[in-house]
Coordinates of C-alpha atoms in Angstrom, one line a residue:
Chain A
X1 CA 117.3 119.7 92.4
X2 CA 115.4 121.4 89.7
X3 CA 114.2 119.2 86.9
X4 CA 114.9 119.8 83.2
X5 CA 112.1 122.0 82.0
X6 CA 111.7 120.1 78.7
X7 CA 112.4 116.4 78.8
X8 CA 111.4 113.9 76.2
X9 CA 112.1 110.2 76.7
X10 CA 111.5 107.6 74.0
X11 CA 108.7 109.7 72.6
X12 CA 106.9 108.0 69.8
X13 CA 103.8 108.9 67.9
X14 CA 102.2 106.8 65.2
X15 CA 99.3 107.8 62.9
X16 CA 98.2 104.5 61.5
X17 CA 101.2 103.0 59.7
X18 CA 103.1 106.2 59.7
X19 CA 105.6 106.8 62.5
X20 CA 105.7 110.6 62.7
X21 CA 107.9 110.8 65.8
X22 CA 110.2 107.9 66.5
X23 CA 111.8 107.2 69.9
X24 CA 112.9 110.8 70.5
X25 CA 115.0 111.8 73.5
X26 CA 115.5 115.5 74.1
X27 CA 116.4 117.8 77.0
X28 CA 116.2 121.6 77.1
X29 CA 117.7 122.9 80.3
X30 CA 116.6 126.2 82.0
X31 CA 118.0 129.2 80.3
X32 CA 118.9 127.4 77.1
X33 CA 117.6 128.1 73.6
X34 CA 117.4 125.0 71.5
X35 CA 116.8 125.2 67.7
X36 CA 114.7 122.3 66.5
X37 CA 115.7 121.9 62.9
X38 CA 114.3 119.7 60.2
X39 CA 112.6 119.8 56.8
X40 CA 108.9 120.1 56.5
X41 CA 107.1 116.9 57.5
X42 CA 110.1 115.6 59.6
X43 CA 108.1 115.6 62.8
X44 CA 108.8 119.0 64.4
X45 CA 105.2 120.0 64.7
X46 CA 104.0 116.6 65.9
X47 CA 106.7 116.7 68.6
X48 CA 105.6 120.1 69.8
X49 CA 102.0 119.2 69.8
X50 CA 102.8 116.1 71.9
X51 CA 104.7 118.4 74.3
X52 CA 101.7 120.8 74.8
X53 CA 99.3 117.9 75.2
X54 CA 97.3 118.3 72.0
X55 CA 98.4 114.9 70.9
X56 CA 98.8 111.8 73.1
X57 CA 102.0 109.8 72.7
X58 CA 101.8 106.2 71.4
X59 CA 104.7 105.5 73.8
X60 CA 107.3 107.4 75.8
X61 CA 106.9 110.6 77.7
X62 CA 106.9 114.3 77.0
X63 CA 107.4 116.2 80.2
X64 CA 107.3 119.9 80.6
X65 CA 108.3 121.2 84.0
X66 CA 108.1 117.7 85.3
X67 CA 104.5 117.3 84.2
X68 CA 102.4 115.9 81.4
X69 CA 100.7 119.0 80.2
X70 CA 97.7 116.9 78.9
X71 CA 96.9 116.0 82.4
X72 CA 98.4 118.8 84.5
X73 CA 96.3 121.9 83.9
X74 CA 98.1 124.2 86.4
X75 CA 101.5 123.7 84.9
X76 CA 100.3 125.2 81.6
X77 CA 100.3 128.6 83.4
X78 CA 104.1 128.5 83.1
X79 CA 104.2 127.5 79.4
X80 CA 104.0 129.7 76.3
X81 CA 103.1 128.1 73.0
X82 CA 103.0 129.4 69.4
X83 CA 101.5 126.9 66.9
X84 CA 103.0 126.6 63.5
X85 CA 99.6 127.3 61.9
X86 CA 98.3 130.1 64.1
X87 CA 94.6 130.5 64.0
X88 CA 92.6 132.8 66.2
X89 CA 88.9 133.7 66.3
X90 CA 88.9 136.3 63.4
X91 CA 86.6 138.7 65.3
X92 CA 88.8 138.9 68.4
X93 CA 91.3 141.8 68.5
X94 CA 94.8 141.2 69.7
X95 CA 94.1 143.0 73.0
X96 CA 90.9 140.9 73.6
X97 CA 92.9 137.7 73.1
X98 CA 95.6 138.8 75.4
X99 CA 93.1 139.8 78.0
X100 CA 91.2 136.6 77.8
X101 CA 94.3 134.4 77.9
X102 CA 95.8 136.5 80.6
X103 CA 92.7 135.9 82.7
X104 CA 92.9 132.2 82.1
X105 CA 96.5 132.2 83.1
X106 CA 95.8 133.8 86.5
X107 CA 95.8 137.5 85.7
X108 CA 96.7 139.8 82.8
X109 CA 100.1 141.5 83.1
X110 CA 99.0 144.7 81.3
X111 CA 102.4 146.4 81.5
X112 CA 104.1 143.4 79.9
X113 CA 101.5 143.2 77.1
X114 CA 101.8 146.9 76.3
X115 CA 105.6 146.6 76.3
X116 CA 105.4 143.7 73.9
X117 CA 102.9 145.4 71.7
X118 CA 105.2 148.5 71.4
X119 CA 108.3 146.5 70.8
X120 CA 106.8 144.4 68.0
X121 CA 104.8 147.3 66.7
X122 CA 101.4 145.8 66.6
X123 CA 98.0 147.5 66.4
X124 CA 96.2 145.7 69.2
X125 CA 92.8 146.9 68.4
X126 CA 92.3 145.4 65.0
X127 CA 90.4 142.1 64.7
X128 CA 92.7 139.2 64.0
X129 CA 90.9 138.4 60.7
X130 CA 91.9 141.8 59.3
X131 CA 95.6 141.5 60.1
X132 CA 98.4 140.7 57.6
X133 CA 100.3 137.4 58.1
X134 CA 103.2 139.2 59.8
X135 CA 100.9 141.0 62.3
X136 CA 99.0 137.8 63.0
X137 CA 102.3 136.2 63.9
X138 CA 103.0 139.1 66.3
X139 CA 99.7 138.4 68.0
X140 CA 100.8 134.7 68.4
X141 CA 104.2 135.7 69.8
X142 CA 102.8 138.2 72.3
X143 CA 100.3 135.7 73.6
X144 CA 103.1 133.2 74.1
X145 CA 105.4 135.6 75.9
X146 CA 102.8 137.8 77.8
X147 CA 103.0 135.8 81.0
X148 CA 106.8 135.4 81.1
X149 CA 106.6 131.6 81.0
X150 CA 109.3 129.2 82.2
X151 CA 109.0 127.2 79.0
X152 CA 108.5 128.4 75.5
X153 CA 107.5 126.1 72.7
X154 CA 107.5 127.9 69.4
X155 CA 106.7 126.3 66.1
X156 CA 108.4 128.3 63.2
X157 CA 108.0 131.5 65.1
X158 CA 109.5 133.9 62.6
X159 CA 107.2 132.9 59.7
X160 CA 106.0 136.1 58.0
X161 CA 107.8 138.5 60.2
X162 CA 109.6 141.4 58.6
X163 CA 113.4 141.7 59.4
X164 CA 112.9 144.4 62.0
X165 CA 110.3 142.4 63.9
X166 CA 112.4 139.3 63.5
X167 CA 115.3 141.0 65.2
X168 CA 113.2 142.3 68.0
X169 CA 111.7 138.8 68.5
X170 CA 115.2 137.2 68.8
X171 CA 116.0 139.9 71.4
X172 CA 112.9 138.9 73.3
X173 CA 113.9 135.3 73.2
X174 CA 117.4 136.1 74.5
X175 CA 115.9 138.1 77.3
X176 CA 113.6 135.2 78.2
X177 CA 116.5 132.8 78.2
X178 CA 118.5 135.2 80.4
X179 CA 115.7 135.0 82.9
X180 CA 115.9 131.2 82.9
X181 CA 113.3 130.3 80.4
X182 CA 113.9 127.1 78.5
X183 CA 113.2 127.7 74.8
X184 CA 112.5 125.1 72.1
X185 CA 111.9 126.6 68.7
X186 CA 111.6 124.9 65.4
X187 CA 112.8 126.2 62.0
X188 CA 113.6 124.8 58.6
X189 CA 116.2 127.5 57.9
X190 CA 119.7 127.3 59.4
X191 CA 120.7 131.0 59.6
X192 CA 117.9 131.8 61.9
X193 CA 118.9 129.0 64.3
X194 CA 122.5 130.1 64.0
X195 CA 121.7 133.6 65.2
X196 CA 120.0 132.6 68.4
X197 CA 120.3 129.0 69.5
X198 CA 122.9 127.5 71.8
X199 CA 122.2 124.0 70.8
X200 CA 120.5 122.3 67.9
X201 CA 118.6 119.1 67.5
X202 CA 118.0 118.0 64.0
X203 CA 115.0 115.7 63.3
X204 CA 114.6 113.8 60.1
X205 CA 111.8 111.3 59.3
X206 CA 110.8 111.4 62.9
X207 CA 114.2 110.6 64.4
X208 CA 116.7 112.9 66.1
X209 CA 119.8 112.5 63.9
X210 CA 122.0 115.2 65.4
X211 CA 122.3 116.9 68.8
X212 CA 125.1 119.4 69.1
X213 CA 126.1 123.0 69.8
X214 CA 125.8 125.5 67.0
X215 CA 129.6 125.8 66.8
X216 CA 130.2 122.1 66.4
X217 CA 127.5 122.0 63.7
X218 CA 128.9 124.8 61.7
X219 CA 132.3 123.4 61.9
X220 CA 131.0 120.3 60.1
X221 CA 128.5 122.1 57.9
X222 CA 129.2 122.9 54.3
X223 CA 128.0 126.2 52.7
X224 CA 127.7 127.2 49.2
X225 CA 128.7 130.7 48.2
X226 CA 128.2 132.3 44.9
X227 CA 130.9 135.0 44.1
X228 CA 130.4 137.4 41.3
X229 CA 133.5 139.3 40.0
X230 CA 133.9 142.4 37.9
X231 CA 135.9 140.4 35.3
X232 CA 136.2 136.8 34.2
X233 CA 138.3 134.8 36.6
X234 CA 140.9 132.2 35.9
X235 CA 140.5 128.6 36.9
X236 CA 142.7 127.6 39.8
X237 CA 142.2 130.7 41.8
X238 CA 140.7 128.6 44.7
X239 CA 143.1 125.7 44.4
X240 CA 144.5 124.7 47.7
X241 CA 142.4 127.2 49.7
X242 CA 141.6 125.6 53.1
X243 CA 138.0 124.6 53.5
X244 CA 137.1 124.8 49.8
X245 CA 135.9 121.4 48.8
X246 CA 134.4 122.2 45.4
X247 CA 134.7 125.0 42.9
X248 CA 132.7 125.8 39.8
X249 CA 133.8 128.7 37.7
X250 CA 131.6 130.1 35.0
X251 CA 133.0 133.3 33.4
X252 CA 132.3 136.1 36.0
X253 CA 130.9 133.8 38.7
X254 CA 132.5 131.2 41.0
X255 CA 130.3 128.9 43.1
X256 CA 132.2 127.5 46.1
X257 CA 131.3 124.8 48.5
X258 CA 133.1 125.5 51.8
X259 CA 133.4 123.4 54.8
X260 CA 133.7 125.2 58.2
X261 CA 135.0 128.8 58.2
X262 CA 134.6 130.8 55.0
X263 CA 137.4 133.3 55.8
X264 CA 140.2 131.7 53.7
X265 CA 138.0 131.3 50.7
X266 CA 136.9 135.0 50.9
X267 CA 140.5 136.1 51.4
X268 CA 141.4 134.2 48.2
X269 CA 138.5 135.8 46.4
X270 CA 139.3 139.4 47.4
X271 CA 143.0 139.1 46.6
X272 CA 142.7 137.8 43.1
X273 CA 140.1 139.9 41.3
X274 CA 137.5 142.6 41.8
X275 CA 134.8 141.0 43.9
X276 CA 131.4 142.5 43.3
X277 CA 128.9 140.5 45.2
X278 CA 128.5 137.5 47.5
X279 CA 125.4 135.5 47.5
X280 CA 124.6 132.4 49.6
X281 CA 123.6 129.7 47.2
X282 CA 121.1 127.0 47.7
X283 CA 119.2 125.7 50.7
X284 CA 121.4 125.8 53.8
X285 CA 119.5 123.0 55.5
X286 CA 119.7 120.8 52.4
X287 CA 123.4 121.4 52.2
X288 CA 123.8 120.6 55.8
X289 CA 122.1 117.3 55.3
X290 CA 124.3 116.5 52.3
X291 CA 127.4 117.3 54.3
X292 CA 126.2 115.4 57.4
X293 CA 124.7 112.4 55.7
X294 CA 125.8 112.5 52.1
X295 CA 122.2 112.2 50.9
X296 CA 119.4 114.8 50.5
X297 CA 116.4 114.7 52.7
X298 CA 113.8 112.0 52.2
X299 CA 110.4 113.6 52.0
X300 CA 107.7 112.3 54.2
X301 CA 104.1 113.3 54.2
X302 CA 101.8 113.2 57.1
Chain B
X1 CA 85.0 128.9 82.6
X2 CA 82.9 132.0 82.4
X3 CA 85.1 133.6 79.8
X4 CA 84.9 130.6 77.5
X5 CA 81.1 130.7 78.0
X6 CA 81.0 134.4 77.2
X7 CA 83.3 134.0 74.2
X8 CA 81.0 131.4 72.6
X9 CA 77.9 133.6 73.3
X10 CA 79.6 136.6 71.6
X11 CA 80.6 134.5 68.7
X12 CA 77.1 133.1 68.1
X13 CA 75.0 136.2 69.1
X14 CA 74.5 137.7 65.7
X15 CA 73.1 134.5 64.3
X16 CA 71.0 133.8 67.4
X17 CA 69.4 137.3 67.1
X18 CA 68.2 136.6 63.6
X19 CA 66.8 133.3 64.6
X20 CA 65.0 134.9 67.5
X21 CA 63.6 137.7 65.4
X22 CA 62.3 135.2 62.8
X23 CA 60.8 132.8 65.3
X24 CA 59.1 135.7 67.2
X25 CA 57.7 137.0 64.0
X26 CA 56.4 133.6 63.1
X27 CA 54.9 133.2 66.5
X28 CA 53.2 136.6 66.3
X29 CA 51.8 135.9 62.8
X30 CA 50.5 132.6 64.1
X31 CA 48.5 134.3 66.9
X32 CA 47.2 137.1 64.7
X33 CA 46.0 134.7 61.9
X34 CA 44.0 132.5 64.2
X35 CA 40.6 134.3 63.9
X36 CA 40.5 133.6 60.2
X37 CA 40.9 129.8 60.9
X38 CA 38.7 129.6 64.0
X39 CA 35.3 130.1 62.2
X40 CA 36.2 127.9 59.2
X41 CA 34.7 124.5 59.9
X42 CA 35.3 123.4 56.2
X43 CA 39.0 123.1 57.2
X44 CA 38.2 120.5 59.8
X45 CA 36.3 118.4 57.2
X46 CA 39.2 118.6 54.8
X47 CA 41.8 117.5 57.4
X48 CA 39.5 114.8 58.8
X49 CA 40.2 112.6 55.8
X50 CA 44.0 112.7 56.2
X51 CA 45.8 109.4 56.7
X52 CA 46.8 109.0 60.3
X53 CA 50.5 109.3 59.7
X54 CA 50.1 112.7 58.0
X55 CA 47.6 113.8 60.7
X56 CA 50.1 112.8 63.3
X57 CA 52.9 114.8 61.8
X58 CA 50.5 117.8 61.7
X59 CA 49.7 117.3 65.3
X60 CA 46.1 116.5 64.5
X61 CA 45.8 113.0 65.9
X62 CA 43.2 111.9 68.5
X63 CA 40.5 114.2 67.2
X64 CA 42.5 117.4 67.7
X65 CA 40.6 119.8 65.5
X66 CA 42.5 122.3 63.4
X67 CA 40.1 125.0 64.3
X68 CA 40.5 124.5 68.1
X69 CA 43.3 126.4 69.8
X70 CA 45.3 123.3 70.6
X71 CA 44.8 121.8 67.1
X72 CA 45.7 125.0 65.4
X73 CA 48.8 125.7 67.5
X74 CA 50.0 122.1 67.3
X75 CA 49.4 121.7 63.6
X76 CA 50.9 125.1 62.7
X77 CA 53.7 125.4 65.1
X78 CA 54.4 123.2 68.1
X79 CA 54.4 119.8 66.4
X80 CA 56.6 120.8 63.5
X81 CA 57.8 124.3 62.7
X82 CA 59.0 125.2 66.2
X83 CA 60.8 122.0 67.1
X84 CA 62.4 121.7 63.6
X85 CA 63.5 125.3 63.7
X86 CA 65.0 125.1 67.2
X87 CA 66.6 121.8 66.2
X88 CA 68.3 123.3 63.1
X89 CA 69.6 126.2 65.1
X90 CA 70.8 124.1 68.0
X91 CA 72.5 121.4 65.9
X92 CA 74.4 124.1 64.0
X93 CA 75.6 125.7 67.2
X94 CA 76.4 122.4 68.8
X95 CA 78.5 121.2 65.9
X96 CA 80.6 124.3 66.3
X97 CA 81.2 124.0 70.1
X98 CA 84.1 121.6 69.7
X99 CA 84.3 120.1 66.2
X100 CA 83.7 123.3 64.3
X101 CA 86.2 125.2 66.5
X102 CA 88.7 122.4 66.2
X103 CA 88.4 122.3 62.4
X104 CA 88.8 126.1 62.3
X105 CA 92.1 125.6 64.1
X106 CA 91.3 127.9 67.0
X107 CA 90.6 125.3 69.7
X108 CA 94.1 124.0 70.0
X109 CA 95.6 127.3 71.2
X110 CA 92.8 127.7 73.8
X111 CA 93.5 124.2 75.2
X112 CA 97.2 125.1 75.9
X113 CA 95.9 127.5 78.5
X114 CA 95.4 126.4 82.1
X115 CA 91.9 125.2 81.5
X116 CA 91.0 121.6 81.0
X117 CA 89.4 120.3 77.9
X118 CA 86.5 119.2 80.0
X119 CA 85.9 122.7 81.3
X120 CA 86.1 124.2 77.9
X121 CA 83.6 121.7 76.6
X122 CA 81.2 122.1 79.5
X123 CA 81.4 125.9 79.2
X124 CA 80.5 125.6 75.6
X125 CA 77.6 123.3 76.3
X126 CA 76.5 125.8 78.8
X127 CA 76.5 128.5 76.1
X128 CA 74.6 126.3 73.8
X129 CA 71.9 125.8 76.6
X130 CA 71.8 129.6 77.1
X131 CA 71.3 130.3 73.4
X132 CA 68.6 127.7 73.1
X133 CA 66.8 128.9 76.3
X134 CA 66.9 132.5 75.0
X135 CA 65.4 131.5 71.7
X136 CA 62.7 129.4 73.4
X137 CA 61.8 132.2 75.8
X138 CA 61.6 134.8 73.0
X139 CA 59.4 132.5 71.0
X140 CA 57.0 131.8 73.9
X141 CA 56.8 135.5 74.8
X142 CA 55.9 136.4 71.2
X143 CA 53.0 133.9 71.1
X144 CA 51.9 134.5 74.7
X145 CA 51.8 138.3 74.2
X146 CA 49.3 138.1 71.3
X147 CA 47.5 134.8 71.7
X148 CA 45.0 135.8 74.5
X149 CA 43.6 138.7 72.4
X150 CA 42.7 136.3 69.5
X151 CA 41.2 133.6 71.8
X152 CA 44.1 131.2 71.1
X153 CA 44.7 130.5 74.8
X154 CA 41.1 129.5 75.5
X155 CA 41.3 126.3 77.6
X156 CA 45.1 126.4 77.6
X157 CA 46.5 129.5 79.2
X158 CA 50.0 130.8 78.5
X159 CA 51.5 128.3 80.9
X160 CA 50.6 125.5 78.4
X161 CA 52.3 127.5 75.7
X162 CA 55.4 127.5 77.9
X163 CA 55.1 123.8 78.4
X164 CA 54.9 123.2 74.7
X165 CA 57.8 125.5 74.0
X166 CA 59.9 123.9 76.6
X167 CA 59.2 120.4 75.3
X168 CA 60.1 121.5 71.8
X169 CA 63.4 123.0 73.1
X170 CA 64.2 119.7 74.9
X171 CA 63.7 117.8 71.6
X172 CA 66.1 120.2 69.9
X173 CA 68.5 119.7 72.8
X174 CA 68.6 115.9 72.3
X175 CA 69.6 116.2 68.7
X176 CA 72.0 119.1 69.4
X177 CA 73.6 117.0 72.1
X178 CA 74.1 114.2 69.6
X179 CA 75.9 116.7 67.3
X180 CA 77.9 117.9 70.3
X181 CA 78.9 114.4 71.5
X182 CA 79.8 113.2 68.0
X183 CA 81.9 116.4 67.4
X184 CA 83.6 116.0 70.8
X185 CA 84.4 112.3 70.2
X186 CA 85.6 112.7 66.6
X187 CA 86.5 116.4 66.0
X188 CA 84.6 116.2 62.7
X189 CA 82.0 118.9 62.1
X190 CA 80.5 117.2 59.0
X191 CA 80.1 114.0 61.0
X192 CA 78.5 115.8 63.9
X193 CA 76.0 117.6 61.7
X194 CA 75.3 114.7 59.5
X195 CA 74.6 112.2 62.3
X196 CA 72.4 114.6 64.2
X197 CA 70.5 115.9 61.2
X198 CA 70.1 112.4 59.8
X199 CA 68.7 111.0 63.0
X200 CA 66.4 114.0 63.4
X201 CA 64.9 113.5 59.9
X202 CA 64.7 109.8 60.3
X203 CA 63.0 110.1 63.7
X204 CA 60.5 112.6 62.4
X205 CA 59.5 110.4 59.4
X206 CA 59.5 107.3 61.5
X207 CA 57.2 108.8 64.1
X208 CA 54.7 109.8 61.4
X209 CA 54.8 106.3 59.8
X210 CA 54.6 104.5 63.1
X211 CA 50.9 105.3 63.2
X212 CA 50.4 103.0 60.2
X213 CA 53.4 100.8 60.1
X214 CA 53.3 98.4 63.0
X215 CA 56.9 97.4 62.6
X216 CA 57.9 100.9 63.6
X217 CA 55.8 100.8 66.8
X218 CA 58.5 99.0 68.8
X219 CA 61.2 101.5 68.1
X220 CA 59.1 104.6 68.7
X221 CA 60.0 104.6 72.4
X222 CA 63.6 105.3 71.4
X223 CA 62.5 108.2 69.3
X224 CA 62.7 111.7 70.7
X225 CA 60.0 112.8 68.3
X226 CA 57.7 110.3 69.9
X227 CA 58.5 111.6 73.3
X228 CA 57.4 115.0 72.2
X229 CA 54.5 114.4 69.9
X230 CA 52.9 111.5 71.8
X231 CA 53.0 113.5 75.0
X232 CA 51.4 116.5 73.3
X233 CA 52.4 119.0 76.1
X234 CA 50.1 121.7 74.7
X235 CA 47.1 119.6 75.7
X236 CA 48.5 117.5 78.5
X237 CA 51.1 119.7 80.1
X238 CA 54.5 118.5 80.9
X239 CA 55.1 114.8 81.5
X240 CA 58.2 112.8 82.4
X241 CA 58.2 111.6 78.8
X242 CA 58.6 115.0 77.3
X243 CA 61.0 116.4 79.9
X244 CA 63.0 113.8 82.0
X245 CA 63.7 111.5 79.1
X246 CA 65.3 114.1 76.8
X247 CA 67.3 115.6 79.7
X248 CA 68.5 112.2 80.8
X249 CA 69.5 111.1 77.3
X250 CA 71.3 114.4 76.7
X251 CA 73.2 114.1 80.0
X252 CA 74.4 110.6 79.0
X253 CA 75.5 111.8 75.6
X254 CA 77.4 114.7 77.1
X255 CA 79.2 112.3 79.5
X256 CA 80.2 109.9 76.8
X257 CA 81.3 112.7 74.4
X258 CA 83.5 114.3 77.1
X259 CA 85.1 111.0 78.1
X260 CA 86.4 110.6 74.6
X261 CA 87.2 114.2 74.1
X262 CA 89.4 114.3 77.2
X263 CA 91.7 111.6 75.9
X264 CA 91.9 111.9 72.2
X265 CA 94.3 113.7 69.9
X266 CA 93.2 117.1 68.6
X267 CA 93.1 117.3 64.8

């Protein structure tokens, strides 16, 4: 039987008195995309650095393809990693980096690299140091995907990408998952995870607090919507509308807190007055925490 | 392994070329200027009255006259300028190999490739050796090309010049390896540079003072500067003290540094 490509058991990492990762169990099966959600400083990056072997666990295990990547050099051939804070020798061009890493991983797949460069629209001949943030991120993504790895570990991969590149990147992830790659990617924004992940793990102060499918999570999650109307609206418009748990009306604007599906609330909005604009309001992830735990996120520095 | 080695060479080449050009120019100047010193016996009288510790730092101990080829070369180059210059270059390059690259954030991504930390570190040490060797050879060639025409190699020959250059490079290697090992073990470039530079300066001063301060005599055998200056390879050729000792100490430092680097967290 094939082992689970990403498998964490009791994974714990302490830095002095701070427990950055606390007894984490996590499985990402082949072909699955797992979103790894949590506020900054919750332990996402530390967990991923433990997975790729940059850090050694205080206790517990972080197995990738059945191996400890810190010790098993050959298994790294089948792993793609994108660090959250991507830094590359500023003098190397994208193409030089892909060629170098391709060689280290057992041969450069030129066709795959050229395909990725075209799809993400990167100029591969410019030195890394001269690239914009978004283009640097593309270099990082390509080096992680260029060898079609069986496991992808991506730390905030869409940072700095324009919407077009973001969409193409998500397509690339879906293609990888369809080929059987296990994908773990971290994010601190919910919508991005919604669009791509099958399952979600939420980490908070080093501990996994939720593991569920996206649908289950969204059923429980609360959203805030800001609705702007062409004319002032009366109080009571949203009374009794399913899912609406809170309403604040201020002249032309209504701010709703909705649990689960937003359809009924929108239906009520469009049938009562001239609706001009809908804005999501507030930080989705913060709202999610409030709805799941009733308290905002504790901040933790590392 | 080769590609990590080449990568580091590429990254350090521009700096190394400037160092090589400067050292070669200095070596050439040294050779060309010798005729003006050779006939000036007043200089010998002036330097004869120096305290022994200063004379030792100038490479003029044991009746080594400034106007003689060996005295001139030692006092102007092989006992101070050359080892110090090679040392500064090599410590800088060594502090980058692991700690500097780690602080720059570029090492972590490299280590996620199918190449062990040990191999990366060894390849980088190899690149450091290569750069130091190139620098030493350039330096030797510059002096050796011009020295015979001004009588500087009388009684020495260019092979002795090679011996002196090699011994200087090995001294630089010891301190560079200290920087390398501290950087490998801690990931801190400031610590790597500070420890190596501090020990190099302390050793240089201690070796000079040990000619007068008896308390320092006992520790001089642990001092790489003593291994070089006491052996005086320009006059005596290569001895185990100026070759085997620095190589052995460097090898031990590499092994200890790597043992820690393999296991520790990256920063």
